[in-house]
PDB file of C-alpha atoms in Angstrom:
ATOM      1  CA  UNK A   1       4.208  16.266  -9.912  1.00 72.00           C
ATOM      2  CA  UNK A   2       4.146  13.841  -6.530  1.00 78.00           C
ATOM      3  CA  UNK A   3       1.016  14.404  -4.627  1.00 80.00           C
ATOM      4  CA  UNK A   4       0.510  12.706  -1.338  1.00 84.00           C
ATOM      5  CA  UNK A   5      -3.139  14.405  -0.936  1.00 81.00           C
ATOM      6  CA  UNK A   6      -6.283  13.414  -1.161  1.00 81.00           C
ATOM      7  CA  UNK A   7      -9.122  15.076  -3.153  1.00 82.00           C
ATOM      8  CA  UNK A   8     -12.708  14.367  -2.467  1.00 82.00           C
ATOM      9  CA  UNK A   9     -15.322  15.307  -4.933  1.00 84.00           C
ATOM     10  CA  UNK A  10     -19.008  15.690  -2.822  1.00 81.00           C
ATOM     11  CA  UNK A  11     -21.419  14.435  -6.049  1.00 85.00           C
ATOM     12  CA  UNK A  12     -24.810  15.613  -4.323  1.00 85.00           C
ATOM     13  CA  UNK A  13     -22.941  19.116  -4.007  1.00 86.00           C
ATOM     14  CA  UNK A  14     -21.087  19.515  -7.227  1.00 92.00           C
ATOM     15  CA  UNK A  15     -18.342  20.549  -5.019  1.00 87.00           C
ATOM     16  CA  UNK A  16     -14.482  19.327  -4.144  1.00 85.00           C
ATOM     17  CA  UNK A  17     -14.245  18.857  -0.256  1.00 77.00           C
ATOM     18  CA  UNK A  18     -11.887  21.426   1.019  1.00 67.00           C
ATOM     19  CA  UNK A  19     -12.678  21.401   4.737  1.00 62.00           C
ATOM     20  CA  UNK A  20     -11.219  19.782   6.765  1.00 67.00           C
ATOM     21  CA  UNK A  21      -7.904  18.992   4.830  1.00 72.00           C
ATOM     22  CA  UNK A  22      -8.101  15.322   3.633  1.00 77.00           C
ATOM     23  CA  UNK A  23      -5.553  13.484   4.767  1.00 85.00           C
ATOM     24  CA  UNK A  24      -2.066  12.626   3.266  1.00 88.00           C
ATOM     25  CA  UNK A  25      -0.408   9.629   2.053  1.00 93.00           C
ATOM     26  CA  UNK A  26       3.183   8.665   3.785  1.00 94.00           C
ATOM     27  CA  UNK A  27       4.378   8.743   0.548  1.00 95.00           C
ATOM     28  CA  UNK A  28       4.142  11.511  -2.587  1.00 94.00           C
ATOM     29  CA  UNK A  29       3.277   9.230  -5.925  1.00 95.00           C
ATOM     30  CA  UNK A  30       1.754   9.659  -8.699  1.00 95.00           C
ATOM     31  CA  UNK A  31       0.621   7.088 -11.972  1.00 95.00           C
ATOM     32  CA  UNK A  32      -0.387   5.044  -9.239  1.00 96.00           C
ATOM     33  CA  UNK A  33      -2.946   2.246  -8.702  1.00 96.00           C
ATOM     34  CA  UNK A  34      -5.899   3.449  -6.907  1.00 95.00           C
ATOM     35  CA  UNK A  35      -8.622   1.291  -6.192  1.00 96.00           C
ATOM     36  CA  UNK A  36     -11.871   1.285  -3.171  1.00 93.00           C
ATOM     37  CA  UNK A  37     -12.834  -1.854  -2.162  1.00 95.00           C
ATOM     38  CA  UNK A  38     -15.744  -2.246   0.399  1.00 91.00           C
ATOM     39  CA  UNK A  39     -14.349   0.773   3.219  1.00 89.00           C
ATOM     40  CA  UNK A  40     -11.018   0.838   2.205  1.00 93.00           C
ATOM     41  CA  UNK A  41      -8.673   3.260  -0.337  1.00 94.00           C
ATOM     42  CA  UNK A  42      -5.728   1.541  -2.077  1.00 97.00           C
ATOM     43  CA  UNK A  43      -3.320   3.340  -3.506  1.00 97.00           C
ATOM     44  CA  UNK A  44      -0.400   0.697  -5.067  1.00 98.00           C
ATOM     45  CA  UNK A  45       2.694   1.936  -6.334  1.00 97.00           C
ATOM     46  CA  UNK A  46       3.003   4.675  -8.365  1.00 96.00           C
ATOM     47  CA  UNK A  47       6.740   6.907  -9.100  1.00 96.00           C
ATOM     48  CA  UNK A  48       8.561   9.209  -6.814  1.00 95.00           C
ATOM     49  CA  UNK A  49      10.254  11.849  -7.158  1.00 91.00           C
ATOM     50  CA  UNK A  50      10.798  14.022 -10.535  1.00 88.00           C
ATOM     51  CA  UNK A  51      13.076  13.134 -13.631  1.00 87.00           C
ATOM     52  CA  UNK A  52      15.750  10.990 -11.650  1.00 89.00           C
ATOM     53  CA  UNK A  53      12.703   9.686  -9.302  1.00 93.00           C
ATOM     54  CA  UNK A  54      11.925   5.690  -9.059  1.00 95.00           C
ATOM     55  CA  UNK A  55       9.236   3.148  -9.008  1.00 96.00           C
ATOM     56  CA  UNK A  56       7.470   2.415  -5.941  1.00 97.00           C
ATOM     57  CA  UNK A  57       6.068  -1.397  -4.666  1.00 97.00           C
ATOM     58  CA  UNK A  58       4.569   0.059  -1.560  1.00 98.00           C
ATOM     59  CA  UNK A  59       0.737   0.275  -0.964  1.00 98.00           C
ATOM     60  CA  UNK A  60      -0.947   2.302   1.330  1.00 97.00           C
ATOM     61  CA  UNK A  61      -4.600   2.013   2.908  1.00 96.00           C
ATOM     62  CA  UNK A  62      -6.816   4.607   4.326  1.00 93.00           C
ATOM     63  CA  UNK A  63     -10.172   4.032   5.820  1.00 89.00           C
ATOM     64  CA  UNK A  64     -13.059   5.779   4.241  1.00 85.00           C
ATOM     65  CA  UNK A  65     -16.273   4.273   5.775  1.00 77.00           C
ATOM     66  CA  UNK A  66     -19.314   4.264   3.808  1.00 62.00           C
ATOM     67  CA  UNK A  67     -19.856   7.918   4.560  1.00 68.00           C
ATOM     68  CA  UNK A  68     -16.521   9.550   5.036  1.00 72.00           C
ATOM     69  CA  UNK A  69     -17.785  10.445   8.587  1.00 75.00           C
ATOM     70  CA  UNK A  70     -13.875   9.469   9.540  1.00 76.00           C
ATOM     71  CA  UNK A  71     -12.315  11.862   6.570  1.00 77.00           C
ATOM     72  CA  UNK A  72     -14.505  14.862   7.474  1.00 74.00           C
ATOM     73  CA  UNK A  73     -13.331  14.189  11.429  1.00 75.00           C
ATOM     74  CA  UNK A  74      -9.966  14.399  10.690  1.00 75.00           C
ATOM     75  CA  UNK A  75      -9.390  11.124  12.338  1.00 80.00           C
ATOM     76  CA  UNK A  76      -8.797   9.075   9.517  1.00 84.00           C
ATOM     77  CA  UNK A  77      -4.982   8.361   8.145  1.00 89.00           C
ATOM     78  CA  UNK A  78      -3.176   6.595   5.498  1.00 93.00           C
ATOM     79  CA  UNK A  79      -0.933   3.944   6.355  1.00 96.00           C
ATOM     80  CA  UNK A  80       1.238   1.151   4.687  1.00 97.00           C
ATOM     81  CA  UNK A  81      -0.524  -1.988   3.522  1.00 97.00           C
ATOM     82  CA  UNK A  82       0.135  -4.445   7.003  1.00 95.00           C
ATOM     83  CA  UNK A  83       0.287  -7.403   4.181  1.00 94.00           C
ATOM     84  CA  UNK A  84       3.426  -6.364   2.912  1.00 95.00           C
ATOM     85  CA  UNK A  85       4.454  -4.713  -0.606  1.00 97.00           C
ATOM     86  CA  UNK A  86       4.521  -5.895  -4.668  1.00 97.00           C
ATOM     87  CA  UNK A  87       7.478  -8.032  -5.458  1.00 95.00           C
ATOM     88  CA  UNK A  88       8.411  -5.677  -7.644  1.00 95.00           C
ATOM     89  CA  UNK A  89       8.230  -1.952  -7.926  1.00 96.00           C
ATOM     90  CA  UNK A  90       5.890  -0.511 -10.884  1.00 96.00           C
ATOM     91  CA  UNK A  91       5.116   3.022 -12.360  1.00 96.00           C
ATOM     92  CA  UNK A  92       1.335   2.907 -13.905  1.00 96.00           C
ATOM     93  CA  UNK A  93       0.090  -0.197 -12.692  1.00 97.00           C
ATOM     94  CA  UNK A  94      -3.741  -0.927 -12.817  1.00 96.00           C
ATOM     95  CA  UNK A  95      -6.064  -2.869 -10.355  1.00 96.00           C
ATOM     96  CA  UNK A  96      -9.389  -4.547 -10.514  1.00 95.00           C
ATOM     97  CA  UNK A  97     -11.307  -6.217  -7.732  1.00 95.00           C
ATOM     98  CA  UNK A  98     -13.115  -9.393  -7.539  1.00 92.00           C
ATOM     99  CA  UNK A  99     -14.552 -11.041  -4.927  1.00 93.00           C
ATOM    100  CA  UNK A 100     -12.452 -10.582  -1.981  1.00 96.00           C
ATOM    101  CA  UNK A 101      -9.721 -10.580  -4.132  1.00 96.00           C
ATOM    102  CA  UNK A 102      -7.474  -6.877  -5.565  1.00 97.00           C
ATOM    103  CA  UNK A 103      -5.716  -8.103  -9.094  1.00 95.00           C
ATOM    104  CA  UNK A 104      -2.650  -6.043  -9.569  1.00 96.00           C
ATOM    105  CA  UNK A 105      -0.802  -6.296 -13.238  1.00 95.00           C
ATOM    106  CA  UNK A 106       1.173  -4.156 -15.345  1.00 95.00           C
ATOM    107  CA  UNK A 107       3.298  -1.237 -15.039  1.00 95.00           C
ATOM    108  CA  UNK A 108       7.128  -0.308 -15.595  1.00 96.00           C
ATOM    109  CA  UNK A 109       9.564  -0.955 -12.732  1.00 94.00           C
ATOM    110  CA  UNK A 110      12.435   2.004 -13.418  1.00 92.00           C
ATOM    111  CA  UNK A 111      15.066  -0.029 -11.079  1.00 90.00           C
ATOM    112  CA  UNK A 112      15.466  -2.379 -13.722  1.00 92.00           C
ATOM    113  CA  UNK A 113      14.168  -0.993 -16.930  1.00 92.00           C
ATOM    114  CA  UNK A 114      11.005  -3.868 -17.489  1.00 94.00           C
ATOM    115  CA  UNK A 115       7.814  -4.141 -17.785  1.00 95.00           C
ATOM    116  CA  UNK A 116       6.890  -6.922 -15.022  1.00 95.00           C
ATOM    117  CA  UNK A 117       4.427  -9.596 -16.001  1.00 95.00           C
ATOM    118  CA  UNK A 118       3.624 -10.836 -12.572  1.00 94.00           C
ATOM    119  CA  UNK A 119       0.118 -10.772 -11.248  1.00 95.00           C
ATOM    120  CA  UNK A 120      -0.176  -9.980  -7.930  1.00 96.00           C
ATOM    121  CA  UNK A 121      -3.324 -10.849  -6.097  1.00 96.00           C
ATOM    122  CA  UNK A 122      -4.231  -8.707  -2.708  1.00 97.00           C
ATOM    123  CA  UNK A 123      -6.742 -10.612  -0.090  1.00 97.00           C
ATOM    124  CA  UNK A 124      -8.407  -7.906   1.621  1.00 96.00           C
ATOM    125  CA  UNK A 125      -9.905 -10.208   4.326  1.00 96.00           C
ATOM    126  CA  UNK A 126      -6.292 -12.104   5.433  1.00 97.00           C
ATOM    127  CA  UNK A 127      -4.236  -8.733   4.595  1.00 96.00           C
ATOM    128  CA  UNK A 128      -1.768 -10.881   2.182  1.00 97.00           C
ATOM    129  CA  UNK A 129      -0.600 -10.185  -1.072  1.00 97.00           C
ATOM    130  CA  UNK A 130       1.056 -13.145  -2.921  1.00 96.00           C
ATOM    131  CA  UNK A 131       1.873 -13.150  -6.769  1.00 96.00           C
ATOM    132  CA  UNK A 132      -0.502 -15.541  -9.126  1.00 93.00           C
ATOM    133  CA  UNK A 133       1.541 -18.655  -9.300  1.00 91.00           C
ATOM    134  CA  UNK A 134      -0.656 -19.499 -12.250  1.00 91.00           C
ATOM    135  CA  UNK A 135      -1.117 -16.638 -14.609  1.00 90.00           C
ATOM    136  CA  UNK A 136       1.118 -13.785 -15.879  1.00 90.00           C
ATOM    137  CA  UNK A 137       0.753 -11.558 -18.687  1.00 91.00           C
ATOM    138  CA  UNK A 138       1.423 -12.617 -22.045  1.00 91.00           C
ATOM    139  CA  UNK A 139       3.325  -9.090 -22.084  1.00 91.00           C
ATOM    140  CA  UNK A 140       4.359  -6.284 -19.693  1.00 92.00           C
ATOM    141  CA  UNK A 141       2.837  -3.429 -20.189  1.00 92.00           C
ATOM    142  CA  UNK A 142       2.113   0.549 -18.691  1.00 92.00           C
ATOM    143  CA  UNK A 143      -1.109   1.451 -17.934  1.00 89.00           C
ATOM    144  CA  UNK A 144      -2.865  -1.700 -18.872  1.00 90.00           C
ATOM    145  CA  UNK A 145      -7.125  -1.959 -18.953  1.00 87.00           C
ATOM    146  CA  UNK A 146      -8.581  -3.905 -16.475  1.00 83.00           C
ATOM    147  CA  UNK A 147     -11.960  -4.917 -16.386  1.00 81.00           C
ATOM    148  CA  UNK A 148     -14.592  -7.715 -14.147  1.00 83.00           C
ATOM    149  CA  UNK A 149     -16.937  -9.501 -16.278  1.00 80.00           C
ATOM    150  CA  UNK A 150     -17.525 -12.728 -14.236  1.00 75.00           C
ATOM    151  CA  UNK A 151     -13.790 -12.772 -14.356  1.00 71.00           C
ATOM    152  CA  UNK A 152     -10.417 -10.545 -14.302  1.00 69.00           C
ATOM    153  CA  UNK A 153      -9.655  -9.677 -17.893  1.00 64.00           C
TER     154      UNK A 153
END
């Protein structure tokens, strides 16, 4: 199903964080995007709803802080991406950081039954996401792998 929680797995405990109650996203998704980059959560697109549900473009951020002082306060919340959204909305898309730089690629968009080959690039220091006027997938696909090895593969 949808979740709009957030679960928090303490590695020097062995334990999931259960108190206080993580925060929640605005919206429920799930075969989302989800991607840290230096003190901030991404989670990009994803579906909503159940059988008759849709793809999502939004992306919301929440603030994590190197050591989730602001999560365990309570004081932290999600919110929508203040860059804007994907061009198009996509069910199981995958993301990859470089440099300052969040590649976004792949992914089904339900609305109109394709798989998108746009690349979208996020800037995380002027809060803009634009799509790669230069490179596109060969294909579209769900789910792709995406990996950094001195570049975005």
């Amino acid at each position: 199903g949808n979740l709009n929680t957030l679960q928090i797995y303490d590695v020097s405990s062995g334990q999931w964080m259960s108190s206080p109650t993580p925060p929640t996203m605005q919206t429920a998704r799930r075969e989302l995007a989800c991607i840290a980059h230096e003190d901030i959560l991404y989670a990009i697109g994803g579906w909503y709803g159940g059988y008759d549900g849709y793809s999502l473009s939004s992306i919301e951020t929440l603030f994590i802080g190197n050591d989730l002082a602001d999560i365990e306060s309570g004081s932290a919340q999600w919110s929508y991406f203040e860059g804007g959204e994907l061009t198009v909305s996509v069910t199981g898309p995958r993301a990859v950081a470089y440099g300052a730089f969040i590649w976004i690629a792949g992914g089904y968009d339900a609305g109109v039954e394709r798989y998108p080959t746009d690349i979208h690039i996020l800037d995380t220091e002027s809060k803009s996401i634009t799509v790669d006027p230069h490179n596109s997938l060969v294909y579209g696909t769900r789910y792709p792998a995406a990996i950094v090895a001195d570049r975005v593969w």
